[in-house]
PDB file of C-alpha atoms and ligand atoms in Angstrom:
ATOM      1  CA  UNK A  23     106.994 111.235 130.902  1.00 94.00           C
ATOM      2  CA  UNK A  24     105.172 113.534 128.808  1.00 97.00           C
ATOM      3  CA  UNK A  25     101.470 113.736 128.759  1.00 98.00           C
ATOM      4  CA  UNK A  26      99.114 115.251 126.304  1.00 98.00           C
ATOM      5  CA  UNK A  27      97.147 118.000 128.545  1.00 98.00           C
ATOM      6  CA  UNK A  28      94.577 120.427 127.500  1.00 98.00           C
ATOM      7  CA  UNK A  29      95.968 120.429 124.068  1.00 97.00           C
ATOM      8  CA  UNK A  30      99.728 120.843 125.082  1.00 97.00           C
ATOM      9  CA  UNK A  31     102.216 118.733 125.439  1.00 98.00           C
ATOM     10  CA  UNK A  32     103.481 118.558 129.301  1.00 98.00           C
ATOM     11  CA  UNK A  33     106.576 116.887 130.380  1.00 98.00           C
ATOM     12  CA  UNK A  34     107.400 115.991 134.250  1.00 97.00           C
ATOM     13  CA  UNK A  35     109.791 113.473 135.819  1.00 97.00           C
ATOM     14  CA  UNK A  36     107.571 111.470 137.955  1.00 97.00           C
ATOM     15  CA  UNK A  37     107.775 107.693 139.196  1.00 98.00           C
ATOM     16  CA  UNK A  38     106.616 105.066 137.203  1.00 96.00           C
ATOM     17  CA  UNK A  39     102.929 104.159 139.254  1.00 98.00           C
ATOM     18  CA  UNK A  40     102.122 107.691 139.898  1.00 98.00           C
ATOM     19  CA  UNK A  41      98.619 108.482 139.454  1.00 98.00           C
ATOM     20  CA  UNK A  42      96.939 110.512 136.802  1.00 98.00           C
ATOM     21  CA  UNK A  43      95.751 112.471 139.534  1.00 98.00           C
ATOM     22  CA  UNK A  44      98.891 112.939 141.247  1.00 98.00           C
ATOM     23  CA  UNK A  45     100.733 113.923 138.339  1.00 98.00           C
ATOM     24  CA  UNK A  46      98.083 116.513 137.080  1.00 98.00           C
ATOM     25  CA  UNK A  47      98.064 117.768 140.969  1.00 98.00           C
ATOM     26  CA  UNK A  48     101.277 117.541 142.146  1.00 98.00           C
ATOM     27  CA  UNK A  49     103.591 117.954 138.939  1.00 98.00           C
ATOM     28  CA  UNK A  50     101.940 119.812 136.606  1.00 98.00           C
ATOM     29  CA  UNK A  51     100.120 122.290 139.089  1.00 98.00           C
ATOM     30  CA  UNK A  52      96.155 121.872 137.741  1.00 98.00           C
ATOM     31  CA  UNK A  53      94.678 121.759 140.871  1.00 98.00           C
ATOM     32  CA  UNK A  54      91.173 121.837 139.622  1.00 98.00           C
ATOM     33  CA  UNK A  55      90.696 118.594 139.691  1.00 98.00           C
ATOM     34  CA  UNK A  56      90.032 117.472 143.324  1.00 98.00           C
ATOM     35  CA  UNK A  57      91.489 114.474 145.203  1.00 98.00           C
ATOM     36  CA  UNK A  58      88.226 113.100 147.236  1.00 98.00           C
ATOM     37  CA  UNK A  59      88.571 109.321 148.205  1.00 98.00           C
ATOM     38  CA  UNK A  60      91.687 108.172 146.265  1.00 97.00           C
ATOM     39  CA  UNK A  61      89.617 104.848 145.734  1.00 97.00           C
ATOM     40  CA  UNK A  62      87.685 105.665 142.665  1.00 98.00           C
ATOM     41  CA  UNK A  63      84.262 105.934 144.817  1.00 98.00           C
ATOM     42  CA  UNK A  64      83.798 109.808 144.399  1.00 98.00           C
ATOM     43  CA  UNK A  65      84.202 110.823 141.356  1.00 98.00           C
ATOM     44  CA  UNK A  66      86.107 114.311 142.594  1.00 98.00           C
ATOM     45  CA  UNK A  67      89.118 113.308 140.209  1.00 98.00           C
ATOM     46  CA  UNK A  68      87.526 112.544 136.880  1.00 98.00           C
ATOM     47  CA  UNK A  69      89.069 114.085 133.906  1.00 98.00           C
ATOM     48  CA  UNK A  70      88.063 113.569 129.977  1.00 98.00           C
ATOM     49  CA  UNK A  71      91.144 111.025 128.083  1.00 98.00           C
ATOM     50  CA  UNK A  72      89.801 110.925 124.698  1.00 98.00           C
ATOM     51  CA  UNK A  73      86.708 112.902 125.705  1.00 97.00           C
ATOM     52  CA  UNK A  74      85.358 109.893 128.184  1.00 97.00           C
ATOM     53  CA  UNK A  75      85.325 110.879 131.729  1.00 98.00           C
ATOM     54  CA  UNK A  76      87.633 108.994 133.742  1.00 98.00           C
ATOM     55  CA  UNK A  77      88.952 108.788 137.657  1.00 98.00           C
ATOM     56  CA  UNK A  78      92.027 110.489 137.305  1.00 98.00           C
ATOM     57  CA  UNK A  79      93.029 108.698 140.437  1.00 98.00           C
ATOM     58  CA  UNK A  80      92.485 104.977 139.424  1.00 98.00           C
ATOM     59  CA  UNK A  81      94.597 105.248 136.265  1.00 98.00           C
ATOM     60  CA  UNK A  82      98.719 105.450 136.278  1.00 98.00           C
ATOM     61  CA  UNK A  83      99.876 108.815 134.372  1.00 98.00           C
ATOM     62  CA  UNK A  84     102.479 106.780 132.536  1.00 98.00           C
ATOM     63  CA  UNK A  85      99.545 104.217 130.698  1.00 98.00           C
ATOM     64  CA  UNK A  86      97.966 107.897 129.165  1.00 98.00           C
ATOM     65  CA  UNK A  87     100.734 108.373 126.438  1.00 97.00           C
ATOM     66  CA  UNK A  88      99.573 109.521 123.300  1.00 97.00           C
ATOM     67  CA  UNK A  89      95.737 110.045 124.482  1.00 98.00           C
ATOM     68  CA  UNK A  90      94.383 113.179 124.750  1.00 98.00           C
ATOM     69  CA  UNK A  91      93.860 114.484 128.561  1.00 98.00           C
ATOM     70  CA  UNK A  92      91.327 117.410 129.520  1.00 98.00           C
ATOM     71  CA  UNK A  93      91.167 119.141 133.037  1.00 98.00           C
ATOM     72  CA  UNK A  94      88.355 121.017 134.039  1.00 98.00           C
ATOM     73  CA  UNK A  95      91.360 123.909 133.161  1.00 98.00           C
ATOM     74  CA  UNK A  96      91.085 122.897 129.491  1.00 98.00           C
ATOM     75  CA  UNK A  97      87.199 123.523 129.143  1.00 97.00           C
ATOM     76  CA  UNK A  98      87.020 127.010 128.313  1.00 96.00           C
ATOM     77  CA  UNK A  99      88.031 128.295 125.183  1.00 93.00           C
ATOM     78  CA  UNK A 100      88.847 132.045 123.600  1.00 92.00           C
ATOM     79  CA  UNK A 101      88.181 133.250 127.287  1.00 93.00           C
ATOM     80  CA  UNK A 102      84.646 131.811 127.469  1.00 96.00           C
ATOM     81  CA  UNK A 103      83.638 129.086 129.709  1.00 97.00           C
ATOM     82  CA  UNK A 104      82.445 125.937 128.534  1.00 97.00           C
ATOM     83  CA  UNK A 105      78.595 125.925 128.534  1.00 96.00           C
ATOM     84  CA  UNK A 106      78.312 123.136 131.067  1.00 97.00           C
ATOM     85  CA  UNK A 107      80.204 125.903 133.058  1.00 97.00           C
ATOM     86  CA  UNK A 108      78.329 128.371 132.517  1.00 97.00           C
ATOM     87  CA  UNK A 109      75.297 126.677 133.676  1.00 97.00           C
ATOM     88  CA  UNK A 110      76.178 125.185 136.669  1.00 98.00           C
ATOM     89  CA  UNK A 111      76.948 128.775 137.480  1.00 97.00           C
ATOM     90  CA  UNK A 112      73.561 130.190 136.396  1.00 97.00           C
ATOM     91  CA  UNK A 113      71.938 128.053 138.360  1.00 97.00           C
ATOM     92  CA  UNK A 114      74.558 127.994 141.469  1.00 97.00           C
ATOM     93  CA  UNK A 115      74.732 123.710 141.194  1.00 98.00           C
ATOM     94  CA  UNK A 116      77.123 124.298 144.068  1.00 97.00           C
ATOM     95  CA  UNK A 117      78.179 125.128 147.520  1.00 97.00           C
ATOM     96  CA  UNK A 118      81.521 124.104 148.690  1.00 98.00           C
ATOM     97  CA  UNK A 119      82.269 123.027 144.744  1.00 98.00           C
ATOM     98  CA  UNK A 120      84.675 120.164 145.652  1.00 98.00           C
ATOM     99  CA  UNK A 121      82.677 118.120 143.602  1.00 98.00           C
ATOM    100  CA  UNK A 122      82.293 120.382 140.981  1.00 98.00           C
ATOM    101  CA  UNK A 123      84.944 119.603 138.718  1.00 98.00           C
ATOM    102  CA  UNK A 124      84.183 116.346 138.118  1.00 98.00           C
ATOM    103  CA  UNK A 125      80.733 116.799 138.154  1.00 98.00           C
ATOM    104  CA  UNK A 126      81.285 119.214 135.265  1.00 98.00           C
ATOM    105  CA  UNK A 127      83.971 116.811 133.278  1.00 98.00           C
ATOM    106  CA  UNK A 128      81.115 113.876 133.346  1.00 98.00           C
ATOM    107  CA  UNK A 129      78.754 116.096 132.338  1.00 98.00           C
ATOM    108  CA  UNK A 130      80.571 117.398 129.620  1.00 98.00           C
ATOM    109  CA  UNK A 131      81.332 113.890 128.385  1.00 98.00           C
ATOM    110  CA  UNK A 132      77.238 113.228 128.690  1.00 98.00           C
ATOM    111  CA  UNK A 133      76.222 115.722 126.440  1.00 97.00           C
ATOM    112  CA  UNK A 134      79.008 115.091 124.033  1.00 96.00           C
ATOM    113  CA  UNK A 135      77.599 111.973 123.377  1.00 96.00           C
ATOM    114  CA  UNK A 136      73.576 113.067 123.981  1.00 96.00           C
ATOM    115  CA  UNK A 137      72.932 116.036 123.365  1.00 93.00           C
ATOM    116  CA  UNK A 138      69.491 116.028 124.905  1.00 94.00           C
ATOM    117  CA  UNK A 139      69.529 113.735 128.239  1.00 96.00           C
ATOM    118  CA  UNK A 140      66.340 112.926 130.684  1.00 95.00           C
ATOM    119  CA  UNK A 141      66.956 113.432 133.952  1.00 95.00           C
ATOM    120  CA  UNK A 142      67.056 109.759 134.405  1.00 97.00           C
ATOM    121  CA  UNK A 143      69.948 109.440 132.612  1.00 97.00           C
ATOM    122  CA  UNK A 144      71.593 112.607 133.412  1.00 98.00           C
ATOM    123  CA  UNK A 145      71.096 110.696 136.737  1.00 97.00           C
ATOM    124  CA  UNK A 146      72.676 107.425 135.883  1.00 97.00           C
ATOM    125  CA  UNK A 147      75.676 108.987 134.797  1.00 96.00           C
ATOM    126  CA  UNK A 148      76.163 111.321 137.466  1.00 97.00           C
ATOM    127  CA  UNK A 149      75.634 108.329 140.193  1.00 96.00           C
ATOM    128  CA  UNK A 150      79.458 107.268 141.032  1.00 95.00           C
ATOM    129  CA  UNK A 151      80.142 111.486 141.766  1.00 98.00           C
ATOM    130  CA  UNK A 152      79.353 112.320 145.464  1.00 98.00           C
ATOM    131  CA  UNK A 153      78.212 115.787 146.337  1.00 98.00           C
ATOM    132  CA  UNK A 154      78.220 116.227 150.239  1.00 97.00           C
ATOM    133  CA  UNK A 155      76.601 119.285 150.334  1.00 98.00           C
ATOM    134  CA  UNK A 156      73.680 117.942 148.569  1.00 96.00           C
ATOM    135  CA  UNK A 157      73.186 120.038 145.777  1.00 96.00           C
ATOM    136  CA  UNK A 158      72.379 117.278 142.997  1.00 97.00           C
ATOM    137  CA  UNK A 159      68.809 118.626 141.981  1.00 97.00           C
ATOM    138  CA  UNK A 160      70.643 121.972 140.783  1.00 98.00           C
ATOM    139  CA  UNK A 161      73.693 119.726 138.830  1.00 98.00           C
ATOM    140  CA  UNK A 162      70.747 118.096 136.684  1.00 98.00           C
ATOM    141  CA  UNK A 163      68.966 121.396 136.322  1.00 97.00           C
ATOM    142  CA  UNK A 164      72.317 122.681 135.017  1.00 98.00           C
ATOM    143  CA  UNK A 165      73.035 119.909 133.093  1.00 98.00           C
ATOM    144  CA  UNK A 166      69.774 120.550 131.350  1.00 97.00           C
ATOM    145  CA  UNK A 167      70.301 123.969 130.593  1.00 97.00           C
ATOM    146  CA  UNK A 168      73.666 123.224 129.265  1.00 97.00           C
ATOM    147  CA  UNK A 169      71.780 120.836 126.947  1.00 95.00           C
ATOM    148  CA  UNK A 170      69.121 123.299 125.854  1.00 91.00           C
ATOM    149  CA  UNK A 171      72.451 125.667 124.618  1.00 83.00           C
ATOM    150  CA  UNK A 172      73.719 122.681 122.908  1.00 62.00           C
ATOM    151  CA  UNK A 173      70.675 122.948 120.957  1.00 52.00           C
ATOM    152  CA  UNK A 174      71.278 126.001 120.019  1.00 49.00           C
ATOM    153  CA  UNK A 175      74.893 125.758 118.952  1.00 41.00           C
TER     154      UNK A 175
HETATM  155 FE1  LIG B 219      89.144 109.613 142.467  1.00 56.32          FE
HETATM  156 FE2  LIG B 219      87.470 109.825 144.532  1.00 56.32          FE
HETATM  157  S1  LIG B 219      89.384 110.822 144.231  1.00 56.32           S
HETATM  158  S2  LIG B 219      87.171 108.749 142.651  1.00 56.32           S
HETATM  159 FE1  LIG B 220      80.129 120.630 148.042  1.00 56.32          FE
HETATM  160 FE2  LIG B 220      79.275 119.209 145.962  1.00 56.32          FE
HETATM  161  S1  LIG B 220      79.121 121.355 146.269  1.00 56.32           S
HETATM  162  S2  LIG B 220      80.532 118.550 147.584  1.00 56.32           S
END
């Protein structure tokens, strides 16, 4: 099947009920986005398909045809991160970063949608992505500063 991925088209031979997540992962070699639960409770897989985030693992690669698919890979642009990237880096809105692809994906959708979010709803959408190591009050501080840059742009 081929897939539309970070703006190229990417062909792979994979069986019909294969996961999104599987065949980003295991046939097209973007690792960056992170196989948590495999159960669509984590929020570890998500990935933008038509710039909504989505868990990469609850959707079949094969039903994506035609839509447009963005890894955490795909974010940065000219050789510049993607502000959301930037800031969760400024502010260090990790430790282990497992989480922090999709945390950064969701995020990205947020603030492509509002560009300035409370913390309530920066909240809210952030809920179904699990960060082990705790760090959530730095992802909404990032998120934040992301948003003040998107001001600026
Ligand atoms: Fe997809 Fe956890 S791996 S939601
Ligand atoms: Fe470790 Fe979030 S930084 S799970």
């Amino acid at each position: 099947m081929t897939l539309t991925v970070n703006g190229r088209k990417r062909t792979a031979s994979a069986p019909p009920e294969t996961t999104l997540l599987v065949f980003l992962r295991d046939y097209l070699g973007l690792n960056g986005t992170k196989y948590g639960c495999g159960e669509g409770a984590c929020g570890a897989c998500a990935v933008l398909v038509d710039g909504r985030a989505m868990n990469s693992c609850m959707v079949k690669a094969v039903s994506l045809v035609g839509k447009r698919i963005t890894t955490i890979e795909g974010l940065a642009a000219d050789g510049k991160l993607h502000p959301v990237q930037q800031a969760f880096l400024d502010v260090e809105a990790f430790q282990c970063g497992f989480c922090t692809p999709g945390m950064i994906v969701a995020s990205t959708a947020l603030l492509s949608e509002n560009r300035s979010p409370g913390e309530a709803q920066i909240r809210e959408r952030l809920e179904g992505h699990l960060c082990r190591c705790g760090t959530y009050p730095r992802i909404v501080e990032a998120v934040r500063l992301a948003a003040k840059g998107a001001h600026r742009g």
